[in-house]
Amino acid sequence: MEFHKEAAPSVAEACAVAIPVRLQSLVVRHGFGGLIHFPARPLVDCRLAEPLALWIGRVVAPVLAESFSSSLRTVRTGPGFECRNRNNETAGKMSAHAIGFALDISGFELANGKALSIGSTGEPVVQEALQTVRTAACGWFTTVLGPGSDAAHEDHLHVDIQPHGANGRYRICE
Ligand SMILES: [Zn+2]
């Protein structure tokens, strides 16, 4: 994973990224291999970067390569860090985005130009591939939300590493 160390964003006290890194690209050796770009250059905590690299490198890249005979080149994301409450509500719990523990993924682009958008309908092979990578994401992240979870996640996959429950091992995988 290629990233730049980043100065901690100066914002409200409740929002803080302990180990801030800005994702740039990822080299994968599975599937067709190659360099995968994160054009939005999301800012996340380094502890999120690791499972992200493993999930994309070991599952997303090979599954998409197998399904479409082309290599994964681009992961479309949101900004990662955002100082806000869950689902942008004015009250309630802070979002995992507010500490750099979450990333929203809106889609993937392949070397042959094909774009796969989260929440798109149509082509069964696309739906099947996106469902496969989504299900597998639950092995690396503590929260995985997407289309069908709730209205706030109809067009992207939200993955985060926020601990849930008393022992921190509970997962929200919807
Ligand atoms: Zn999110």
PDB file of N, CA, C and O in Angstrom, residues 77-132:
ATOM      1  N   THR A  77     -13.772   5.977  -4.151  1.00  0.00           N
ATOM      2  CA  THR A  77     -14.097   6.095  -2.727  1.00  0.00           C
ATOM      3  C   THR A  77     -14.556   7.506  -2.381  1.00  0.00           C
ATOM      4  O   THR A  77     -14.417   8.424  -3.188  1.00  0.00           O
ATOM      5  N   GLY A  78     -15.035   7.633  -1.159  1.00  0.00           N
ATOM      6  CA  GLY A  78     -15.270   8.950  -0.588  1.00  0.00           C
ATOM      7  C   GLY A  78     -13.967   9.445   0.013  1.00  0.00           C
ATOM      8  O   GLY A  78     -12.904   8.852  -0.206  1.00  0.00           O
ATOM      9  N   PRO A  79     -14.028  10.499   0.814  1.00  0.00           N
ATOM     10  CA  PRO A  79     -12.823  11.098   1.394  1.00  0.00           C
ATOM     11  C   PRO A  79     -12.258  10.343   2.608  1.00  0.00           C
ATOM     12  O   PRO A  79     -11.191  10.692   3.106  1.00  0.00           O
ATOM     13  N   GLY A  80     -12.973   9.294   3.092  1.00  0.00           N
ATOM     14  CA  GLY A  80     -12.530   8.603   4.306  1.00  0.00           C
ATOM     15  C   GLY A  80     -12.896   9.427   5.531  1.00  0.00           C
ATOM     16  O   GLY A  80     -14.032   9.395   5.996  1.00  0.00           O
ATOM     17  N   PHE A  81     -11.924  10.198   6.021  1.00  0.00           N
ATOM     18  CA  PHE A  81     -12.160  11.030   7.202  1.00  0.00           C
ATOM     19  C   PHE A  81     -13.219  12.096   6.941  1.00  0.00           C
ATOM     20  O   PHE A  81     -13.138  12.835   5.959  1.00  0.00           O
ATOM     21  N   GLU A  82     -14.209  12.155   7.803  1.00  0.00           N
ATOM     22  CA  GLU A  82     -15.200  13.229   7.778  1.00  0.00           C
ATOM     23  C   GLU A  82     -15.644  13.448   9.214  1.00  0.00           C
ATOM     24  O   GLU A  82     -16.040  12.498   9.883  1.00  0.00           O
ATOM     25  N   CYS A  83     -15.562  14.691   9.675  1.00  0.00           N
ATOM     26  CA  CYS A  83     -15.968  14.999  11.052  1.00  0.00           C
ATOM     27  C   CYS A  83     -17.477  15.182  11.091  1.00  0.00           C
ATOM     28  O   CYS A  83     -18.000  16.251  10.821  1.00  0.00           O
ATOM     29  N   ARG A  84     -18.179  14.081  11.397  1.00  0.00           N
ATOM     30  CA  ARG A  84     -19.650  14.148  11.390  1.00  0.00           C
ATOM     31  C   ARG A  84     -20.237  12.999  12.211  1.00  0.00           C
ATOM     32  O   ARG A  84     -19.546  12.043  12.553  1.00  0.00           O
ATOM     33  N   ASN A  85     -21.544  13.106  12.463  1.00  0.00           N
ATOM     34  CA  ASN A  85     -22.260  12.021  13.124  1.00  0.00           C
ATOM     35  C   ASN A  85     -22.645  10.958  12.107  1.00  0.00           C
ATOM     36  O   ASN A  85     -22.538  11.172  10.904  1.00  0.00           O
ATOM     37  N   ARG A  86     -23.092   9.817  12.626  1.00  0.00           N
ATOM     38  CA  ARG A  86     -23.553   8.742  11.747  1.00  0.00           C
ATOM     39  C   ARG A  86     -24.656   9.238  10.815  1.00  0.00           C
ATOM     40  O   ARG A  86     -25.570   9.922  11.260  1.00  0.00           O
ATOM     41  N   ASN A  87     -24.553   8.884   9.546  1.00  0.00           N
ATOM     42  CA  ASN A  87     -25.559   9.241   8.537  1.00  0.00           C
ATOM     43  C   ASN A  87     -25.838  10.741   8.483  1.00  0.00           C
ATOM     44  O   ASN A  87     -26.925  11.159   8.103  1.00  0.00           O
ATOM     45  N   ASN A  88     -24.843  11.550   8.874  1.00  0.00           N
ATOM     46  CA  ASN A  88     -24.969  13.013   8.813  1.00  0.00           C
ATOM     47  C   ASN A  88     -26.081  13.572   9.691  1.00  0.00           C
ATOM     48  O   ASN A  88     -26.559  14.680   9.456  1.00  0.00           O
ATOM     49  N   GLU A  89     -26.520  12.807  10.702  1.00  0.00           N
ATOM     50  CA  GLU A  89     -27.573  13.320  11.570  1.00  0.00           C
ATOM     51  C   GLU A  89     -26.997  14.362  12.506  1.00  0.00           C
ATOM     52  O   GLU A  89     -25.809  14.346  12.826  1.00  0.00           O
ATOM     53  N   THR A  90     -27.869  15.311  12.944  1.00  0.00           N
ATOM     54  CA  THR A  90     -27.377  16.422  13.770  1.00  0.00           C
ATOM     55  C   THR A  90     -27.087  15.971  15.200  1.00  0.00           C
ATOM     56  O   THR A  90     -26.283  16.587  15.894  1.00  0.00           O
ATOM     57  N   ALA A  91     -27.728  14.893  15.660  1.00  0.00           N
ATOM     58  CA  ALA A  91     -27.451  14.375  17.001  1.00  0.00           C
ATOM     59  C   ALA A  91     -27.131  12.889  16.877  1.00  0.00           C
ATOM     60  O   ALA A  91     -27.273  12.301  15.808  1.00  0.00           O
ATOM     61  N   GLY A  92     -26.704  12.310  17.993  1.00  0.00           N
ATOM     62  CA  GLY A  92     -26.425  10.871  17.984  1.00  0.00           C
ATOM     63  C   GLY A  92     -24.948  10.579  18.012  1.00  0.00           C
ATOM     64  O   GLY A  92     -24.141  11.445  18.342  1.00  0.00           O
ATOM     65  N   LYS A  93     -24.613   9.344  17.669  1.00  0.00           N
ATOM     66  CA  LYS A  93     -23.222   8.910  17.775  1.00  0.00           C
ATOM     67  C   LYS A  93     -22.357   9.475  16.655  1.00  0.00           C
ATOM     68  O   LYS A  93     -22.832   9.687  15.540  1.00  0.00           O
ATOM     69  N   MET A  94     -21.083   9.653  16.983  1.00  0.00           N
ATOM     70  CA  MET A  94     -20.119  10.069  15.969  1.00  0.00           C
ATOM     71  C   MET A  94     -19.958   8.930  14.961  1.00  0.00           C
ATOM     72  O   MET A  94     -19.987   7.764  15.307  1.00  0.00           O
ATOM     73  N   SER A  95     -19.750   9.304  13.724  1.00  0.00           N
ATOM     74  CA  SER A  95     -19.490   8.320  12.681  1.00  0.00           C
ATOM     75  C   SER A  95     -18.079   7.756  12.846  1.00  0.00           C
ATOM     76  O   SER A  95     -17.173   8.440  13.334  1.00  0.00           O
ATOM     77  N   ALA A  96     -17.886   6.518  12.401  1.00  0.00           N
ATOM     78  CA  ALA A  96     -16.534   5.947  12.370  1.00  0.00           C
ATOM     79  C   ALA A  96     -15.641   6.751  11.421  1.00  0.00           C
ATOM     80  O   ALA A  96     -14.418   6.731  11.533  1.00  0.00           O
ATOM     81  N   HIS A  97     -16.259   7.490  10.501  1.00  0.00           N
ATOM     82  CA  HIS A  97     -15.485   8.364   9.604  1.00  0.00           C
ATOM     83  C   HIS A  97     -14.767   9.465  10.385  1.00  0.00           C
ATOM     84  O   HIS A  97     -13.733   9.962   9.949  1.00  0.00           O
ATOM     85  N   ALA A  98     -15.332   9.849  11.526  1.00  0.00           N
ATOM     86  CA  ALA A  98     -14.797  10.977  12.289  1.00  0.00           C
ATOM     87  C   ALA A  98     -13.461  10.666  12.962  1.00  0.00           C
ATOM     88  O   ALA A  98     -12.776  11.576  13.437  1.00  0.00           O
ATOM     89  N   ILE A  99     -13.081   9.366  13.009  1.00  0.00           N
ATOM     90  CA  ILE A  99     -11.767   9.011  13.548  1.00  0.00           C
ATOM     91  C   ILE A  99     -10.928   8.274  12.496  1.00  0.00           C
ATOM     92  O   ILE A  99      -9.910   7.661  12.812  1.00  0.00           O
ATOM     93  N   GLY A 100     -11.364   8.336  11.267  1.00  0.00           N
ATOM     94  CA  GLY A 100     -10.582   7.719  10.181  1.00  0.00           C
ATOM     95  C   GLY A 100     -10.686   6.211  10.118  1.00  0.00           C
ATOM     96  O   GLY A 100      -9.881   5.554   9.470  1.00  0.00           O
ATOM     97  N   PHE A 101     -11.715   5.653  10.790  1.00  0.00           N
ATOM     98  CA  PHE A 101     -11.877   4.203  10.833  1.00  0.00           C
ATOM     99  C   PHE A 101     -12.815   3.676   9.750  1.00  0.00           C
ATOM    100  O   PHE A 101     -13.147   2.489   9.752  1.00  0.00           O
ATOM    101  N   ALA A 102     -13.283   4.550   8.852  1.00  0.00           N
ATOM    102  CA  ALA A 102     -14.271   4.113   7.861  1.00  0.00           C
ATOM    103  C   ALA A 102     -13.940   4.638   6.474  1.00  0.00           C
ATOM    104  O   ALA A 102     -13.297   5.682   6.320  1.00  0.00           O
ATOM    105  N   LEU A 103     -14.380   3.868   5.475  1.00  0.00           N
ATOM    106  CA  LEU A 103     -14.233   4.307   4.085  1.00  0.00           C
ATOM    107  C   LEU A 103     -15.496   3.910   3.321  1.00  0.00           C
ATOM    108  O   LEU A 103     -16.028   2.822   3.513  1.00  0.00           O
ATOM    109  N   ASP A 104     -15.962   4.810   2.466  1.00  0.00           N
ATOM    110  CA  ASP A 104     -17.097   4.527   1.587  1.00  0.00           C
ATOM    111  C   ASP A 104     -16.557   4.228   0.201  1.00  0.00           C
ATOM    112  O   ASP A 104     -15.748   4.987  -0.332  1.00  0.00           O
ATOM    113  N   ILE A 105     -17.023   3.126  -0.367  1.00  0.00           N
ATOM    114  CA  ILE A 105     -16.556   2.709  -1.693  1.00  0.00           C
ATOM    115  C   ILE A 105     -17.745   2.750  -2.647  1.00  0.00           C
ATOM    116  O   ILE A 105     -18.755   2.083  -2.411  1.00  0.00           O
ATOM    117  N   SER A 106     -17.629   3.536  -3.712  1.00  0.00           N
ATOM    118  CA  SER A 106     -18.767   3.686  -4.624  1.00  0.00           C
ATOM    119  C   SER A 106     -18.644   2.807  -5.857  1.00  0.00           C
ATOM    120  O   SER A 106     -19.645   2.579  -6.556  1.00  0.00           O
ATOM    121  N   GLY A 107     -17.451   2.318  -6.131  1.00  0.00           N
ATOM    122  CA  GLY A 107     -17.342   1.430  -7.283  1.00  0.00           C
ATOM    123  C   GLY A 107     -15.914   1.065  -7.631  1.00  0.00           C
ATOM    124  O   GLY A 107     -14.959   1.512  -6.983  1.00  0.00           O
ATOM    125  N   PHE A 108     -15.802   0.235  -8.668  1.00  0.00           N
ATOM    126  CA  PHE A 108     -14.502  -0.258  -9.127  1.00  0.00           C
ATOM    127  C   PHE A 108     -14.405  -0.085 -10.634  1.00  0.00           C
ATOM    128  O   PHE A 108     -15.406  -0.206 -11.341  1.00  0.00           O
ATOM    129  N   GLU A 109     -13.192   0.179 -11.123  1.00  0.00           N
ATOM    130  CA  GLU A 109     -12.986   0.272 -12.564  1.00  0.00           C
ATOM    131  C   GLU A 109     -11.891  -0.693 -12.986  1.00  0.00           C
ATOM    132  O   GLU A 109     -10.877  -0.850 -12.291  1.00  0.00           O
ATOM    133  N   LEU A 110     -12.115  -1.324 -14.124  1.00  0.00           N
ATOM    134  CA  LEU A 110     -11.185  -2.339 -14.612  1.00  0.00           C
ATOM    135  C   LEU A 110     -10.314  -1.794 -15.735  1.00  0.00           C
ATOM    136  O   LEU A 110     -10.640  -0.778 -16.360  1.00  0.00           O
ATOM    137  N   ALA A 111      -9.224  -2.508 -16.005  1.00  0.00           N
ATOM    138  CA  ALA A 111      -8.284  -2.077 -17.043  1.00  0.00           C
ATOM    139  C   ALA A 111      -8.937  -1.991 -18.412  1.00  0.00           C
ATOM    140  O   ALA A 111      -8.545  -1.177 -19.249  1.00  0.00           O
ATOM    141  N   ASN A 112      -9.974  -2.829 -18.657  1.00  0.00           N
ATOM    142  CA  ASN A 112     -10.644  -2.796 -19.970  1.00  0.00           C
ATOM    143  C   ASN A 112     -11.680  -1.684 -20.080  1.00  0.00           C
ATOM    144  O   ASN A 112     -12.422  -1.608 -21.055  1.00  0.00           O
ATOM    145  N   GLY A 113     -11.769  -0.834 -19.051  1.00  0.00           N
ATOM    146  CA  GLY A 113     -12.676   0.308 -19.099  1.00  0.00           C
ATOM    147  C   GLY A 113     -14.020   0.070 -18.432  1.00  0.00           C
ATOM    148  O   GLY A 113     -14.804   1.000 -18.247  1.00  0.00           O
ATOM    149  N   LYS A 114     -14.275  -1.186 -18.057  1.00  0.00           N
ATOM    150  CA  LYS A 114     -15.565  -1.484 -17.425  1.00  0.00           C
ATOM    151  C   LYS A 114     -15.645  -0.858 -16.033  1.00  0.00           C
ATOM    152  O   LYS A 114     -14.686  -0.926 -15.262  1.00  0.00           O
ATOM    153  N   ALA A 115     -16.792  -0.239 -15.741  1.00  0.00           N
ATOM    154  CA  ALA A 115     -17.010   0.356 -14.423  1.00  0.00           C
ATOM    155  C   ALA A 115     -18.112  -0.409 -13.704  1.00  0.00           C
ATOM    156  O   ALA A 115     -19.157  -0.707 -14.283  1.00  0.00           O
ATOM    157  N   LEU A 116     -17.855  -0.759 -12.454  1.00  0.00           N
ATOM    158  CA  LEU A 116     -18.838  -1.469 -11.630  1.00  0.00           C
ATOM    159  C   LEU A 116     -19.266  -0.520 -10.519  1.00  0.00           C
ATOM    160  O   LEU A 116     -18.438  -0.130  -9.694  1.00  0.00           O
ATOM    161  N   SER A 117     -20.537  -0.142 -10.521  1.00  0.00           N
ATOM    162  CA  SER A 117     -21.010   0.809  -9.515  1.00  0.00           C
ATOM    163  C   SER A 117     -21.820   0.100  -8.455  1.00  0.00           C
ATOM    164  O   SER A 117     -22.726  -0.672  -8.767  1.00  0.00           O
ATOM    165  N   ILE A 118     -21.503   0.397  -7.196  1.00  0.00           N
ATOM    166  CA  ILE A 118     -22.271  -0.167  -6.085  1.00  0.00           C
ATOM    167  C   ILE A 118     -23.694   0.387  -6.173  1.00  0.00           C
ATOM    168  O   ILE A 118     -23.878   1.600  -6.318  1.00  0.00           O
ATOM    169  N   GLY A 119     -24.673  -0.499  -6.090  1.00  0.00           N
ATOM    170  CA  GLY A 119     -26.066  -0.061  -6.124  1.00  0.00           C
ATOM    171  C   GLY A 119     -26.659  -0.036  -7.514  1.00  0.00           C
ATOM    172  O   GLY A 119     -27.845   0.225  -7.681  1.00  0.00           O
ATOM    173  N   SER A 120     -25.849  -0.304  -8.522  1.00  0.00           N
ATOM    174  CA  SER A 120     -26.385  -0.349  -9.883  1.00  0.00           C
ATOM    175  C   SER A 120     -27.215  -1.621 -10.035  1.00  0.00           C
ATOM    176  O   SER A 120     -27.003  -2.601  -9.323  1.00  0.00           O
ATOM    177  N   THR A 121     -28.139  -1.604 -10.945  1.00  0.00           N
ATOM    178  CA  THR A 121     -28.911  -2.817 -11.204  1.00  0.00           C
ATOM    179  C   THR A 121     -28.596  -3.253 -12.628  1.00  0.00           C
ATOM    180  O   THR A 121     -28.013  -2.508 -13.391  1.00  0.00           O
ATOM    181  N   GLY A 122     -28.981  -4.451 -12.944  1.00  0.00           N
ATOM    182  CA  GLY A 122     -28.706  -4.932 -14.301  1.00  0.00           C
ATOM    183  C   GLY A 122     -27.854  -6.172 -14.266  1.00  0.00           C
ATOM    184  O   GLY A 122     -28.037  -7.018 -13.392  1.00  0.00           O
ATOM    185  N   GLU A 123     -26.962  -6.253 -15.210  1.00  0.00           N
ATOM    186  CA  GLU A 123     -26.082  -7.413 -15.393  1.00  0.00           C
ATOM    187  C   GLU A 123     -25.914  -8.314 -14.158  1.00  0.00           C
ATOM    188  O   GLU A 123     -25.245  -7.944 -13.201  1.00  0.00           O
ATOM    189  N   PRO A 124     -26.456  -9.524 -14.211  1.00  0.00           N
ATOM    190  CA  PRO A 124     -26.331 -10.440 -13.070  1.00  0.00           C
ATOM    191  C   PRO A 124     -24.875 -10.730 -12.689  1.00  0.00           C
ATOM    192  O   PRO A 124     -24.562 -10.865 -11.508  1.00  0.00           O
ATOM    193  N   VAL A 125     -23.977 -10.782 -13.679  1.00  0.00           N
ATOM    194  CA  VAL A 125     -22.584 -11.096 -13.361  1.00  0.00           C
ATOM    195  C   VAL A 125     -21.947  -9.994 -12.516  1.00  0.00           C
ATOM    196  O   VAL A 125     -21.133 -10.247 -11.633  1.00  0.00           O
ATOM    197  N   VAL A 126     -22.378  -8.746 -12.753  1.00  0.00           N
ATOM    198  CA  VAL A 126     -21.879  -7.624 -11.946  1.00  0.00           C
ATOM    199  C   VAL A 126     -22.432  -7.720 -10.533  1.00  0.00           C
ATOM    200  O   VAL A 126     -21.700  -7.583  -9.546  1.00  0.00           O
ATOM    201  N   GLN A 127     -23.750  -7.965 -10.429  1.00  0.00           N
ATOM    202  CA  GLN A 127     -24.381  -8.077  -9.112  1.00  0.00           C
ATOM    203  C   GLN A 127     -23.728  -9.184  -8.289  1.00  0.00           C
ATOM    204  O   GLN A 127     -23.471  -9.028  -7.097  1.00  0.00           O
ATOM    205  N   GLU A 128     -23.481 -10.296  -8.954  1.00  0.00           N
ATOM    206  CA  GLU A 128     -22.907 -11.450  -8.274  1.00  0.00           C
ATOM    207  C   GLU A 128     -21.490 -11.153  -7.769  1.00  0.00           C
ATOM    208  O   GLU A 128     -21.132 -11.464  -6.636  1.00  0.00           O
ATOM    209  N   ALA A 129     -20.683 -10.512  -8.613  1.00  0.00           N
ATOM    210  CA  ALA A 129     -19.303 -10.184  -8.223  1.00  0.00           C
ATOM    211  C   ALA A 129     -19.292  -9.191  -7.060  1.00  0.00           C
ATOM    212  O   ALA A 129     -18.537  -9.353  -6.092  1.00  0.00           O
ATOM    213  N   LEU A 130     -20.160  -8.175  -7.129  1.00  0.00           N
ATOM    214  CA  LEU A 130     -20.198  -7.174  -6.055  1.00  0.00           C
ATOM    215  C   LEU A 130     -20.692  -7.794  -4.751  1.00  0.00           C
ATOM    216  O   LEU A 130     -20.198  -7.455  -3.674  1.00  0.00           O
ATOM    217  N   GLN A 131     -21.640  -8.729  -4.855  1.00  0.00           N
ATOM    218  CA  GLN A 131     -22.133  -9.396  -3.647  1.00  0.00           C
ATOM    219  C   GLN A 131     -21.046 -10.277  -3.037  1.00  0.00           C
ATOM    220  O   GLN A 131     -20.900 -10.344  -1.812  1.00  0.00           O
ATOM    221  N   THR A 132     -20.269 -10.913  -3.861  1.00  0.00           N
ATOM    222  CA  THR A 132     -19.186 -11.773  -3.361  1.00  0.00           C
ATOM    223  C   THR A 132     -18.153 -10.959  -2.581  1.00  0.00           C
ATOM    224  O   THR A 132     -17.754 -11.338  -1.478  1.00  0.00           O
TER     225      THR A 132
END
